[in-house]
C-alpha positions as a LaTeX table, in Angstrom:
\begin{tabular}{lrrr}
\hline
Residue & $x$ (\AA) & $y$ (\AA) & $z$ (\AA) \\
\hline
Unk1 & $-18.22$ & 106.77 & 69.90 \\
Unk2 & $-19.26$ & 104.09 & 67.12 \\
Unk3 & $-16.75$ & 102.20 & 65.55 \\
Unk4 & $-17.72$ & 100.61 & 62.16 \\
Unk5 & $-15.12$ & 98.37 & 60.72 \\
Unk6 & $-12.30$ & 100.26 & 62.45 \\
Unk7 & $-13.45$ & 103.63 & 62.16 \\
Unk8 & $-14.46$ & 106.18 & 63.72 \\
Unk9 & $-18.41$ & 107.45 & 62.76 \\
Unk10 & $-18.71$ & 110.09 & 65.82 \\
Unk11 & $-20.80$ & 110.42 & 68.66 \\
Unk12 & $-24.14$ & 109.33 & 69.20 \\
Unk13 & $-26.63$ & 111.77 & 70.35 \\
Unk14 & $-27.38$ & 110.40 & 73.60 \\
Unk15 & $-23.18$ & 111.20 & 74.29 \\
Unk16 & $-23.70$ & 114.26 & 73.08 \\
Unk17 & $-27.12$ & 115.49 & 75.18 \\
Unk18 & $-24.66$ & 113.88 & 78.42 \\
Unk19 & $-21.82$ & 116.07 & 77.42 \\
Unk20 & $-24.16$ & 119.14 & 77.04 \\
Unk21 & $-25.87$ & 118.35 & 80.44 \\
Unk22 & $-22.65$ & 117.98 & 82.52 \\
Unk23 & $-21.46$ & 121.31 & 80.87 \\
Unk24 & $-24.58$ & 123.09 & 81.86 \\
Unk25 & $-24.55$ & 121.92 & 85.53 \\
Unk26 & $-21.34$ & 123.37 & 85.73 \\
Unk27 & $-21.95$ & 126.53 & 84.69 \\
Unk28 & $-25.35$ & 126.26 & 86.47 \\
Unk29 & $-22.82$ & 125.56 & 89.58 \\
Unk30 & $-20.34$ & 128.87 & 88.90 \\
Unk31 & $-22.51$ & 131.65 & 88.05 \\
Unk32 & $-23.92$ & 131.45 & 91.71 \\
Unk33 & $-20.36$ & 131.06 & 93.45 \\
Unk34 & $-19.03$ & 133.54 & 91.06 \\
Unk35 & $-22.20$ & 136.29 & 92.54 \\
Unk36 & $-21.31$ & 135.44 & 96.01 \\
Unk37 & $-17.32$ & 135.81 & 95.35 \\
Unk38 & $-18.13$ & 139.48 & 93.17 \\
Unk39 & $-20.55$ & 140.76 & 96.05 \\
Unk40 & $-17.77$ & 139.58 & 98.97 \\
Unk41 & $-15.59$ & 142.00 & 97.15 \\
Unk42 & $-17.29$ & 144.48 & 96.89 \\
Unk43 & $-18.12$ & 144.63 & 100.69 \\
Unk44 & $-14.22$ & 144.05 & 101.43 \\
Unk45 & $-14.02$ & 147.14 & 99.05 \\
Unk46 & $-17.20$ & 149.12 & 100.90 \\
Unk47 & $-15.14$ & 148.38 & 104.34 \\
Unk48 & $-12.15$ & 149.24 & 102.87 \\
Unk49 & $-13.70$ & 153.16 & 101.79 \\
Unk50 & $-15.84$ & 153.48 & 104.94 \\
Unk51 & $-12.63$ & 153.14 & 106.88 \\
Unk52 & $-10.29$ & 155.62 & 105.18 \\
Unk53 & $-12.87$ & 158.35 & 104.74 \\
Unk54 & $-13.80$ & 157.56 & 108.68 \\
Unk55 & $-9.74$ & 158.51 & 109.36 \\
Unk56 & $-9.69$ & 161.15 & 107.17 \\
Unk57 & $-12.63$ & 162.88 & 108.94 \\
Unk58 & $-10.82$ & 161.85 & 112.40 \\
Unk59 & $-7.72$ & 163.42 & 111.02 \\
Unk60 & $-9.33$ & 166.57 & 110.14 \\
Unk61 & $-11.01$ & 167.06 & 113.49 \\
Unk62 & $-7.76$ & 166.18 & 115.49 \\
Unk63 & $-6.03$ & 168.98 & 113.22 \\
Unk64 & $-9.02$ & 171.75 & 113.93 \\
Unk65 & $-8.83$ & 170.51 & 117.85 \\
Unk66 & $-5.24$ & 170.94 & 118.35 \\
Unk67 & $-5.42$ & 174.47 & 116.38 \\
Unk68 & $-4.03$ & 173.27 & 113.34 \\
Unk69 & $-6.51$ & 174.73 & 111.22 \\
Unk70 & $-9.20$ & 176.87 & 111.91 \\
Unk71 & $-12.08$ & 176.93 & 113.56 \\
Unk72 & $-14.99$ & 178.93 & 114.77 \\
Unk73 & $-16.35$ & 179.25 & 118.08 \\
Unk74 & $-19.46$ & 177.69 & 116.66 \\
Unk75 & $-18.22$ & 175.25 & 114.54 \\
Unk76 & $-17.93$ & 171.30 & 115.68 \\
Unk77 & $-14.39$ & 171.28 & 114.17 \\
Unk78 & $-15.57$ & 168.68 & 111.43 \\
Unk79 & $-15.40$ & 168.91 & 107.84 \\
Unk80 & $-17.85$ & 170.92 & 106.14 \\
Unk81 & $-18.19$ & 168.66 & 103.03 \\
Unk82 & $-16.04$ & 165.44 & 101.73 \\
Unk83 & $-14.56$ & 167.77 & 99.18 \\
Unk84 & $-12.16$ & 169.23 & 101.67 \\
Unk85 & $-11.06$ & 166.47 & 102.83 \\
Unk86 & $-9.50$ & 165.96 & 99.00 \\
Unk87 & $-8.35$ & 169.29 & 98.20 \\
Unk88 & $-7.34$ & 170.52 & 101.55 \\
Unk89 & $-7.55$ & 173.49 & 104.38 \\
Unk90 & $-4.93$ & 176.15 & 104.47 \\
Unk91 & $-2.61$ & 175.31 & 107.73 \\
Unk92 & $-3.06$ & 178.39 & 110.60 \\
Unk93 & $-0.15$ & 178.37 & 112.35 \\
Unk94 & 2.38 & 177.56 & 108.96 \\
Unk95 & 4.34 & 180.65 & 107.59 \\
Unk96 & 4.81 & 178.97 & 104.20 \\
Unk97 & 1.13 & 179.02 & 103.65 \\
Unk98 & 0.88 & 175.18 & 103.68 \\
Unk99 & $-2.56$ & 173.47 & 102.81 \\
Unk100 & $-3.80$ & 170.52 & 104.99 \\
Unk101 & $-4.53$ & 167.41 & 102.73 \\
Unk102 & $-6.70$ & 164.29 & 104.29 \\
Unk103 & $-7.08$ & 162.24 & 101.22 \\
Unk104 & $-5.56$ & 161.96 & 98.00 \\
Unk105 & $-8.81$ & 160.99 & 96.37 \\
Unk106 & $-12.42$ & 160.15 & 97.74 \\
Unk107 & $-12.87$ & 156.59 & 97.22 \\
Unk108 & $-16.34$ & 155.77 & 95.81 \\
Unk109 & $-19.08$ & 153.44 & 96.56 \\
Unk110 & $-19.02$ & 150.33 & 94.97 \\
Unk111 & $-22.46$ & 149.49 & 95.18 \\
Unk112 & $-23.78$ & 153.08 & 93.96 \\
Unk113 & $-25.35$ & 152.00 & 90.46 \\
Unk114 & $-24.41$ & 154.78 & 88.77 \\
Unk115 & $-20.20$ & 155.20 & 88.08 \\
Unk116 & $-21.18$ & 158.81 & 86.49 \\
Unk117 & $-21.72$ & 160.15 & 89.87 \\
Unk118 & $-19.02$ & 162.14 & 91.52 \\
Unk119 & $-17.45$ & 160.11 & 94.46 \\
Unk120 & $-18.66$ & 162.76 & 96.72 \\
Unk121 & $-22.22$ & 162.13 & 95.99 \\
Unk122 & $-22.51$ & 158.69 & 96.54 \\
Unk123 & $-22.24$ & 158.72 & 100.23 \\
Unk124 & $-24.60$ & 159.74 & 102.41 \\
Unk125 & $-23.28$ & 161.94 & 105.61 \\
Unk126 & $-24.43$ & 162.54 & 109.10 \\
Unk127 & $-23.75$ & 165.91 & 110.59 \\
Unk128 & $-22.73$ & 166.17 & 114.40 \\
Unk129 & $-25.65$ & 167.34 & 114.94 \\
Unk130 & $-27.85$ & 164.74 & 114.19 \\
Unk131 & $-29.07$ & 161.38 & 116.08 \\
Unk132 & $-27.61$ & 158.41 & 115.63 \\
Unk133 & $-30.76$ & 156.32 & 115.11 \\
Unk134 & $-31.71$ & 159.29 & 112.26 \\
Unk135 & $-28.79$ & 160.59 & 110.79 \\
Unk136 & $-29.44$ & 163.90 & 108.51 \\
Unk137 & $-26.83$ & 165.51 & 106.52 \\
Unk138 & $-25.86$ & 169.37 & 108.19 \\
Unk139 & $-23.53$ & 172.03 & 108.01 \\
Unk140 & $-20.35$ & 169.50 & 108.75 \\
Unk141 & $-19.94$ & 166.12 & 107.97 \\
Unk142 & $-19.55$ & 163.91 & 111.14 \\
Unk143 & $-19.61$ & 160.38 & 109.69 \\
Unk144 & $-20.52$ & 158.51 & 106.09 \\
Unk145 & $-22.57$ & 155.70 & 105.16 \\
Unk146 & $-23.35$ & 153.72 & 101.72 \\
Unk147 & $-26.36$ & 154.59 & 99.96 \\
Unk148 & $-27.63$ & 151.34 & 98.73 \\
Unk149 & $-30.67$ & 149.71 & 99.99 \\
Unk150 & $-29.02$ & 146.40 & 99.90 \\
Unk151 & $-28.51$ & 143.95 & 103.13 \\
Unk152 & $-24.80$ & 142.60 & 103.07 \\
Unk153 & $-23.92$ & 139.15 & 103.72 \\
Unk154 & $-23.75$ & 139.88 & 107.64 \\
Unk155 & $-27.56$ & 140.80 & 107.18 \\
Unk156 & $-26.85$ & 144.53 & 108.24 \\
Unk157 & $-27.86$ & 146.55 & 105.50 \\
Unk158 & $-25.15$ & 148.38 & 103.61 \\
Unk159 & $-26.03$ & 151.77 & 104.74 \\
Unk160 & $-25.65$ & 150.87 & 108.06 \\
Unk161 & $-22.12$ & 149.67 & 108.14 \\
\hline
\end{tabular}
C-alpha cells in the first residue's frame, strides 16, 4: 500500500495482479485434487454396491440350495432379475406365507450418467451361463458389473471390477 502524508491511498496494481495470481494458483491447485478426491469416492461407493448386490445374489442362491425357496430342476438357483432380490421370493417351506427379502433397496451406479435410470438398469449382469472372459446377460443373474467405460484409478476399467 502507498502511504501519502499518513494515509492510506490503496494498493498499487502490481499488489493487486500478485494477489490475483496467488489466488488463481490456488484454485488452479484444488480443482485437480478436488477431481481426484470426488472420483476416489465414487469408486469407494462402486465397491461398496458391487459388494452388497454380490451377497445378496449369494444369499439368494444359498436360500434356493438349501430348499428355502424354490427351484426348478432346470434352473441354476440364481436370481432371475435384480428386482427380486428387492421385493422378495415367497418362502417354501413357511406356513405363514413369508416372503424372502435380499435387499432393502438396489443401490445404483455412481458412475451411470444418467440418475433417471432405474437402479436396476444401470448394471450390467452375467448369467451362469455365460463365460467369464464374455459375460452376456441370461435367464438368471449370476454376477453384476458397472456399465461405464471408464478405467478406475487401479487402471482396471470400471466394468471389470
Amino acid at each position: 500500500m502507498i502511504q501519502a502524508n499518513g494515509r492510506t491511498l490503496g494498493f498499487t496494481l502490481i499488489e493487486l495482479v500478485v494477489a490475483l495470481a496467488l489466488v488463481g494458483l490456488l484454485a488452479l491447485v484444488s480443482v485437480p485434487l478436488y477431481e481426484v478426491a470426488s472420483t476416489r469416492m465414487k469408486e469407494a461407493e462402486l465397491r461398496g454396491a458391487l459388494r452388497t448386490i454380490r451377497s445378496a445374489i449369494d444369499a439368494y442362491k444359498a436360500a434356493a440350495d438349501s430348499g428355502a425357496i424354490a427351484k426348478g430342476a432346470t434352473e441354476s438357483g440364481y436370481p432371475p432379475s435384480l428386482e427380486v432380490l428387492v421385493y422378495g421370493v415367497d418362502a417354501q417351506r413357511d406356513a405363514a406365507a413369508r416372503r424372502l427379502v435380499f435387499l432393502r433397496q438396489l443401490p445404483r451406479d455412481p458412475f451411470h450418467p444418467d440418475p433417471a435410470t432405474p437402479p436396476a438398469q444401470q448394471w450390467a449382469t452375467r448369467s451362469y451361463g455365460s463365460p467369464p472372459d464374455d459375460p452376456q446377460p441370461g435367464a438368471d443373474v449370476f454376477d453384476v458389473a458397472s456399465r461405464s467405460r471408464r478405467v478406475g484409478s487401479n487402471g482396471v476399467p470400471y466394468r471389470e471390477w
